Amino acid sequence: MTTDIQQFRQADHDIDSIYVKRWSPRSFLEKEVPEDVLLRVFEAARWAPSAMNIQPWRFIIARTQEDKEKFHSFIMDGNRKWCEKAPVLALLISDKQSNTHAFDTGAAWGYLSLQAAKEGLITHGMGGFYKDKARELLNIPDEFDIQALVAIGYQGEKEALDEQLQAREKPSDRRPVQESVMEGTFV
């Protein structure tokens, strides 16, 4: 699927186009991601900044049918119906030893998503899953927080989605930077 990003998104300031082009489609091709491409995506995440270089993030991935079915069992219905075709699912968890573990893991997710875009992949982060069930099924120790679930793969056709999802299958815009940046105090 080719989407004219400029129809939906325009940067107000001169930035690299990868930031504007990256978005979170819901339609995936059932096409395997080559090992070397997938490893480059996680290699980029590895280089994210973290407080005291603790690197609290971990990724539990599912690529086999058996592992993906295990992941599907803890994904809420609204997300599962579109992400079942994704060839890779990654659960992002963070070691709670640092008080910035969630912040740092978010940076790793950002690096991962940008490298995926550079590789011609799409990513879609999700919060709609049952964390307790994921913790139990994947044997995640209590010292780790569960942050998010990410679908990774190649973009499929919008028409492969049901009508409700098709209507949402377009890049979203962003609020102006002036509404996010405040100087000196909260306005």
PDB file of C-alpha atoms in Angstrom:
ATOM      1  CA  MET A   1       0.000   0.000   0.000  1.00  0.00           C
ATOM      2  CA  THR A   2       1.350   3.379  -0.876  1.00  0.00           C
ATOM      3  CA  THR A   3       0.058   6.261   1.158  1.00  0.00           C
ATOM      4  CA  ASP A   4       0.716   9.876   0.229  1.00  0.00           C
ATOM      5  CA  ILE A   5       1.989  10.949   3.635  1.00  0.00           C
ATOM      6  CA  GLN A   6       2.067  14.616   2.614  1.00  0.00           C
ATOM      7  CA  GLN A   7      -1.708  14.489   2.257  1.00  0.00           C
ATOM      8  CA  PHE A   8      -1.945  13.854   6.022  1.00  0.00           C
ATOM      9  CA  ARG A   9       1.293  15.216   7.490  1.00  0.00           C
ATOM     10  CA  GLN A  10       3.471  18.278   7.079  1.00  0.00           C
ATOM     11  CA  ALA A  11       6.330  19.217   9.383  1.00  0.00           C
ATOM     12  CA  ASP A  12       6.320  22.849  10.482  1.00  0.00           C
ATOM     13  CA  HIS A  13      10.108  22.850  10.801  1.00  0.00           C
ATOM     14  CA  ASP A  14      12.855  21.284   8.687  1.00  0.00           C
ATOM     15  CA  ILE A  15      13.425  17.755  10.013  1.00  0.00           C
ATOM     16  CA  ASP A  16      14.478  14.465   8.461  1.00  0.00           C
ATOM     17  CA  SER A  17      11.582  12.997   6.487  1.00  0.00           C
ATOM     18  CA  ILE A  18      11.746   9.668   8.343  1.00  0.00           C
ATOM     19  CA  TYR A  19       9.964  11.264  11.320  1.00  0.00           C
ATOM     20  CA  VAL A  20       7.006  12.340   9.214  1.00  0.00           C
ATOM     21  CA  LYS A  21       6.895   9.170   7.087  1.00  0.00           C
ATOM     22  CA  ARG A  22       6.848   6.789  10.078  1.00  0.00           C
ATOM     23  CA  TRP A  23       3.339   5.951  11.193  1.00  0.00           C
ATOM     24  CA  SER A  24       1.482   2.963  12.660  1.00  0.00           C
ATOM     25  CA  PRO A  25      -0.578   1.096  10.051  1.00  0.00           C
ATOM     26  CA  ARG A  26      -2.732  -1.863  11.062  1.00  0.00           C
ATOM     27  CA  SER A  27      -2.578  -3.844   7.824  1.00  0.00           C
ATOM     28  CA  PHE A  28       0.275  -6.340   7.597  1.00  0.00           C
ATOM     29  CA  LEU A  29       1.423  -8.696   4.876  1.00  0.00           C
ATOM     30  CA  GLU A  30       1.959 -12.273   5.972  1.00  0.00           C
ATOM     31  CA  LYS A  31       5.573 -11.997   4.840  1.00  0.00           C
ATOM     32  CA  GLU A  32       8.483 -13.082   6.990  1.00  0.00           C
ATOM     33  CA  VAL A  33      11.005 -10.450   8.044  1.00  0.00           C
ATOM     34  CA  PRO A  34      14.529 -11.678   7.188  1.00  0.00           C
ATOM     35  CA  GLU A  35      16.726 -12.371  10.205  1.00  0.00           C
ATOM     36  CA  ASP A  36      19.353  -9.767   9.278  1.00  0.00           C
ATOM     37  CA  VAL A  37      16.713  -7.045   8.831  1.00  0.00           C
ATOM     38  CA  LEU A  38      15.065  -7.887  12.149  1.00  0.00           C
ATOM     39  CA  LEU A  39      18.413  -7.891  13.935  1.00  0.00           C
ATOM     40  CA  ARG A  40      19.200  -4.422  12.537  1.00  0.00           C
ATOM     41  CA  VAL A  41      15.919  -3.157  13.995  1.00  0.00           C
ATOM     42  CA  PHE A  42      16.823  -4.465  17.450  1.00  0.00           C
ATOM     43  CA  GLU A  43      20.434  -3.313  17.032  1.00  0.00           C
ATOM     44  CA  ALA A  44      19.129   0.255  16.629  1.00  0.00           C
ATOM     45  CA  ALA A  45      17.102  -0.129  19.836  1.00  0.00           C
ATOM     46  CA  ARG A  46      20.257  -1.305  21.571  1.00  0.00           C
ATOM     47  CA  TRP A  47      21.858   2.096  20.977  1.00  0.00           C
ATOM     48  CA  ALA A  48      19.116   4.153  22.615  1.00  0.00           C
ATOM     49  CA  PRO A  49      20.225   6.387  25.480  1.00  0.00           C
ATOM     50  CA  SER A  50      19.544   5.312  29.050  1.00  0.00           C
ATOM     51  CA  ALA A  51      20.239   6.727  32.501  1.00  0.00           C
ATOM     52  CA  MET A  52      23.591   5.498  33.824  1.00  0.00           C
ATOM     53  CA  ASN A  53      23.744   3.272  30.716  1.00  0.00           C
ATOM     54  CA  ILE A  54      21.595   0.672  32.511  1.00  0.00           C
ATOM     55  CA  GLN A  55      19.745  -0.253  29.290  1.00  0.00           C
ATOM     56  CA  PRO A  56      16.705  -1.569  31.186  1.00  0.00           C
ATOM     57  CA  TRP A  57      14.771  -2.690  28.088  1.00  0.00           C
ATOM     58  CA  ARG A  58      14.258  -6.283  27.020  1.00  0.00           C
ATOM     59  CA  PHE A  59      12.295  -7.619  24.060  1.00  0.00           C
ATOM     60  CA  ILE A  60      10.435 -10.918  24.039  1.00  0.00           C
ATOM     61  CA  ILE A  61       9.620 -11.721  20.430  1.00  0.00           C
ATOM     62  CA  ALA A  62       7.251 -14.112  18.728  1.00  0.00           C
ATOM     63  CA  ARG A  63       7.922 -15.245  15.144  1.00  0.00           C
ATOM     64  CA  THR A  64       6.841 -18.858  15.047  1.00  0.00           C
ATOM     65  CA  GLN A  65       3.160 -19.714  14.710  1.00  0.00           C
ATOM     66  CA  GLU A  66       3.226 -21.343  18.141  1.00  0.00           C
ATOM     67  CA  ASP A  67       4.751 -18.275  19.817  1.00  0.00           C
ATOM     68  CA  LYS A  68       2.440 -15.863  17.974  1.00  0.00           C
ATOM     69  CA  GLU A  69      -0.612 -17.859  19.099  1.00  0.00           C
ATOM     70  CA  LYS A  70       0.639 -17.600  22.677  1.00  0.00           C
ATOM     71  CA  PHE A  71       0.913 -13.808  22.255  1.00  0.00           C
ATOM     72  CA  HIS A  72      -2.517 -13.649  20.577  1.00  0.00           C
ATOM     73  CA  SER A  73      -4.019 -15.187  23.725  1.00  0.00           C
ATOM     74  CA  PHE A  74      -3.218 -12.059  25.771  1.00  0.00           C
ATOM     75  CA  ILE A  75      -3.959  -9.417  23.120  1.00  0.00           C
ATOM     76  CA  MET A  76      -7.351  -7.711  23.428  1.00  0.00           C
ATOM     77  CA  ASP A  77      -9.798  -8.482  20.606  1.00  0.00           C
ATOM     78  CA  GLY A  78      -9.676  -4.995  19.061  1.00  0.00           C
ATOM     79  CA  ASN A  79      -5.932  -5.313  18.473  1.00  0.00           C
ATOM     80  CA  ARG A  80      -5.769  -9.027  17.825  1.00  0.00           C
ATOM     81  CA  LYS A  81      -8.073  -8.860  14.810  1.00  0.00           C
ATOM     82  CA  TRP A  82      -5.614  -6.690  12.885  1.00  0.00           C
ATOM     83  CA  CYS A  83      -2.244  -7.846  14.257  1.00  0.00           C
ATOM     84  CA  GLU A  84      -2.683 -11.576  13.628  1.00  0.00           C
ATOM     85  CA  LYS A  85      -1.001 -11.205  10.225  1.00  0.00           C
ATOM     86  CA  ALA A  86       2.046  -9.409  11.622  1.00  0.00           C
ATOM     87  CA  PRO A  87       5.083 -11.670  11.184  1.00  0.00           C
ATOM     88  CA  VAL A  88       6.763 -10.430  14.382  1.00  0.00           C
ATOM     89  CA  LEU A  89       5.344  -9.427  17.738  1.00  0.00           C
ATOM     90  CA  ALA A  90       7.625  -7.919  20.368  1.00  0.00           C
ATOM     91  CA  LEU A  91       6.762  -7.380  24.015  1.00  0.00           C
ATOM     92  CA  LEU A  92       8.775  -4.544  25.548  1.00  0.00           C
ATOM     93  CA  ILE A  93       9.614  -4.960  29.208  1.00  0.00           C
ATOM     94  CA  SER A  94      11.891  -2.948  31.475  1.00  0.00           C
ATOM     95  CA  ASP A  95      14.002  -3.755  34.496  1.00  0.00           C
ATOM     96  CA  LYS A  96      12.697  -1.657  37.407  1.00  0.00           C
ATOM     97  CA  GLN A  97      16.189  -1.143  38.915  1.00  0.00           C
ATOM     98  CA  SER A  98      16.229   2.393  37.506  1.00  0.00           C
ATOM     99  CA  ASN A  99      13.596   5.038  38.206  1.00  0.00           C
ATOM    100  CA  THR A 100      13.810   5.990  34.507  1.00  0.00           C
ATOM    101  CA  HIS A 101      13.266   2.455  33.182  1.00  0.00           C
ATOM    102  CA  ALA A 102       9.989   3.267  31.389  1.00  0.00           C
ATOM    103  CA  PHE A 103      11.400   6.484  29.905  1.00  0.00           C
ATOM    104  CA  ASP A 104      14.536   4.697  28.684  1.00  0.00           C
ATOM    105  CA  THR A 105      12.533   1.803  27.222  1.00  0.00           C
ATOM    106  CA  GLY A 106      10.416   4.353  25.370  1.00  0.00           C
ATOM    107  CA  ALA A 107      13.594   5.701  23.792  1.00  0.00           C
ATOM    108  CA  ALA A 108      14.534   2.165  22.690  1.00  0.00           C
ATOM    109  CA  TRP A 109      11.063   1.761  21.147  1.00  0.00           C
ATOM    110  CA  GLY A 110      11.564   5.040  19.271  1.00  0.00           C
ATOM    111  CA  TYR A 111      14.913   3.918  17.864  1.00  0.00           C
ATOM    112  CA  LEU A 112      13.405   0.535  16.924  1.00  0.00           C
ATOM    113  CA  SER A 113      10.483   2.142  15.088  1.00  0.00           C
ATOM    114  CA  LEU A 114      12.688   4.529  13.112  1.00  0.00           C
ATOM    115  CA  GLN A 115      15.113   1.791  12.054  1.00  0.00           C
ATOM    116  CA  ALA A 116      12.150  -0.372  11.041  1.00  0.00           C
ATOM    117  CA  ALA A 117      10.875   2.480   8.848  1.00  0.00           C
ATOM    118  CA  LYS A 118      14.329   2.824   7.312  1.00  0.00           C
ATOM    119  CA  GLU A 119      14.241  -0.929   6.540  1.00  0.00           C
ATOM    120  CA  GLY A 120      10.873  -0.618   4.771  1.00  0.00           C
ATOM    121  CA  LEU A 121       8.957  -2.143   7.692  1.00  0.00           C
ATOM    122  CA  ILE A 122       6.014  -0.835   9.653  1.00  0.00           C
ATOM    123  CA  THR A 123       5.527  -0.963  13.398  1.00  0.00           C
ATOM    124  CA  HIS A 124       2.438  -0.514  15.494  1.00  0.00           C
ATOM    125  CA  GLY A 125       2.696  -0.182  19.251  1.00  0.00           C
ATOM    126  CA  MET A 126      -0.148  -1.408  21.450  1.00  0.00           C
ATOM    127  CA  GLY A 127      -1.267  -1.035  25.015  1.00  0.00           C
ATOM    128  CA  GLY A 128      -4.413  -3.107  24.499  1.00  0.00           C
ATOM    129  CA  PHE A 129      -3.336  -6.424  25.985  1.00  0.00           C
ATOM    130  CA  TYR A 130      -3.588  -8.220  29.308  1.00  0.00           C
ATOM    131  CA  LYS A 131      -0.313  -7.636  31.124  1.00  0.00           C
ATOM    132  CA  ASP A 132      -0.963 -10.147  33.908  1.00  0.00           C
ATOM    133  CA  LYS A 133      -1.659 -12.903  31.393  1.00  0.00           C
ATOM    134  CA  ALA A 134       1.455 -11.950  29.381  1.00  0.00           C
ATOM    135  CA  ARG A 135       3.572 -12.034  32.553  1.00  0.00           C
ATOM    136  CA  GLU A 136       2.280 -15.503  33.422  1.00  0.00           C
ATOM    137  CA  LEU A 137       2.524 -17.034  29.928  1.00  0.00           C
ATOM    138  CA  LEU A 138       5.980 -15.617  29.191  1.00  0.00           C
ATOM    139  CA  ASN A 139       7.462 -16.184  32.669  1.00  0.00           C
ATOM    140  CA  ILE A 140       8.334 -12.517  33.182  1.00  0.00           C
ATOM    141  CA  PRO A 141       9.913 -11.914  36.608  1.00  0.00           C
ATOM    142  CA  ASP A 142       8.325  -9.347  38.954  1.00  0.00           C
ATOM    143  CA  GLU A 143      11.365  -7.060  38.752  1.00  0.00           C
ATOM    144  CA  PHE A 144      10.348  -6.226  35.173  1.00  0.00           C
ATOM    145  CA  ASP A 145       7.506  -3.919  34.178  1.00  0.00           C
ATOM    146  CA  ILE A 146       5.589  -4.706  31.025  1.00  0.00           C
ATOM    147  CA  GLN A 147       5.506  -1.586  28.838  1.00  0.00           C
ATOM    148  CA  ALA A 148       3.994  -2.250  25.407  1.00  0.00           C
ATOM    149  CA  LEU A 149       3.478  -4.717  22.610  1.00  0.00           C
ATOM    150  CA  VAL A 150       4.680  -3.962  19.072  1.00  0.00           C
ATOM    151  CA  ALA A 151       3.680  -5.556  15.764  1.00  0.00           C
ATOM    152  CA  ILE A 152       6.482  -5.493  13.165  1.00  0.00           C
ATOM    153  CA  GLY A 153       6.302  -6.373   9.479  1.00  0.00           C
ATOM    154  CA  TYR A 154       5.562  -5.209   5.970  1.00  0.00           C
ATOM    155  CA  GLN A 155       2.568  -3.034   5.189  1.00  0.00           C
ATOM    156  CA  GLY A 156      -0.429  -4.776   3.684  1.00  0.00           C
ATOM    157  CA  GLU A 157      -3.377  -3.440   1.769  1.00  0.00           C
ATOM    158  CA  LYS A 158      -5.916  -1.293   3.570  1.00  0.00           C
ATOM    159  CA  GLU A 159      -8.670  -3.324   1.906  1.00  0.00           C
ATOM    160  CA  ALA A 160      -7.576  -6.390   3.886  1.00  0.00           C
ATOM    161  CA  LEU A 161      -9.015  -4.741   7.005  1.00  0.00           C
ATOM    162  CA  ASP A 162     -12.656  -4.582   8.001  1.00  0.00           C
ATOM    163  CA  GLU A 163     -14.551  -1.360   7.239  1.00  0.00           C
ATOM    164  CA  GLN A 164     -14.128   0.127  10.712  1.00  0.00           C
ATOM    165  CA  LEU A 165     -10.344  -0.296  10.602  1.00  0.00           C
ATOM    166  CA  GLN A 166     -10.112   0.862   6.973  1.00  0.00           C
ATOM    167  CA  ALA A 167     -11.522   4.246   8.002  1.00  0.00           C
ATOM    168  CA  ARG A 168      -8.695   4.637  10.563  1.00  0.00           C
ATOM    169  CA  GLU A 169      -5.937   3.365   8.254  1.00  0.00           C
ATOM    170  CA  LYS A 170      -4.197   6.641   7.499  1.00  0.00           C
ATOM    171  CA  PRO A 171      -1.330   8.575   9.046  1.00  0.00           C
ATOM    172  CA  SER A 172      -2.398  10.889  11.843  1.00  0.00           C
ATOM    173  CA  ASP A 173      -1.253  14.477  12.099  1.00  0.00           C
ATOM    174  CA  ARG A 174       0.358  15.979  15.200  1.00  0.00           C
ATOM    175  CA  ARG A 175      -0.526  19.026  17.272  1.00  0.00           C
ATOM    176  CA  PRO A 176       1.709  22.063  16.615  1.00  0.00           C
ATOM    177  CA  VAL A 177       5.015  22.061  18.478  1.00  0.00           C
ATOM    178  CA  GLN A 178       3.979  25.306  20.205  1.00  0.00           C
ATOM    179  CA  GLU A 179       1.247  23.352  22.017  1.00  0.00           C
ATOM    180  CA  SER A 180       3.777  20.841  23.393  1.00  0.00           C
ATOM    181  CA  VAL A 181       6.680  23.079  24.354  1.00  0.00           C
ATOM    182  CA  MET A 182       6.241  25.523  27.243  1.00  0.00           C
ATOM    183  CA  GLU A 183       8.902  27.916  28.382  1.00  0.00           C
ATOM    184  CA  GLY A 184       9.566  28.524  32.055  1.00  0.00           C
ATOM    185  CA  THR A 185       6.310  27.120  33.437  1.00  0.00           C
ATOM    186  CA  PHE A 186       3.276  25.035  32.572  1.00  0.00           C
ATOM    187  CA  VAL A 187       0.933  27.326  30.703  1.00  0.00           C
TER     188      VAL A 187
END
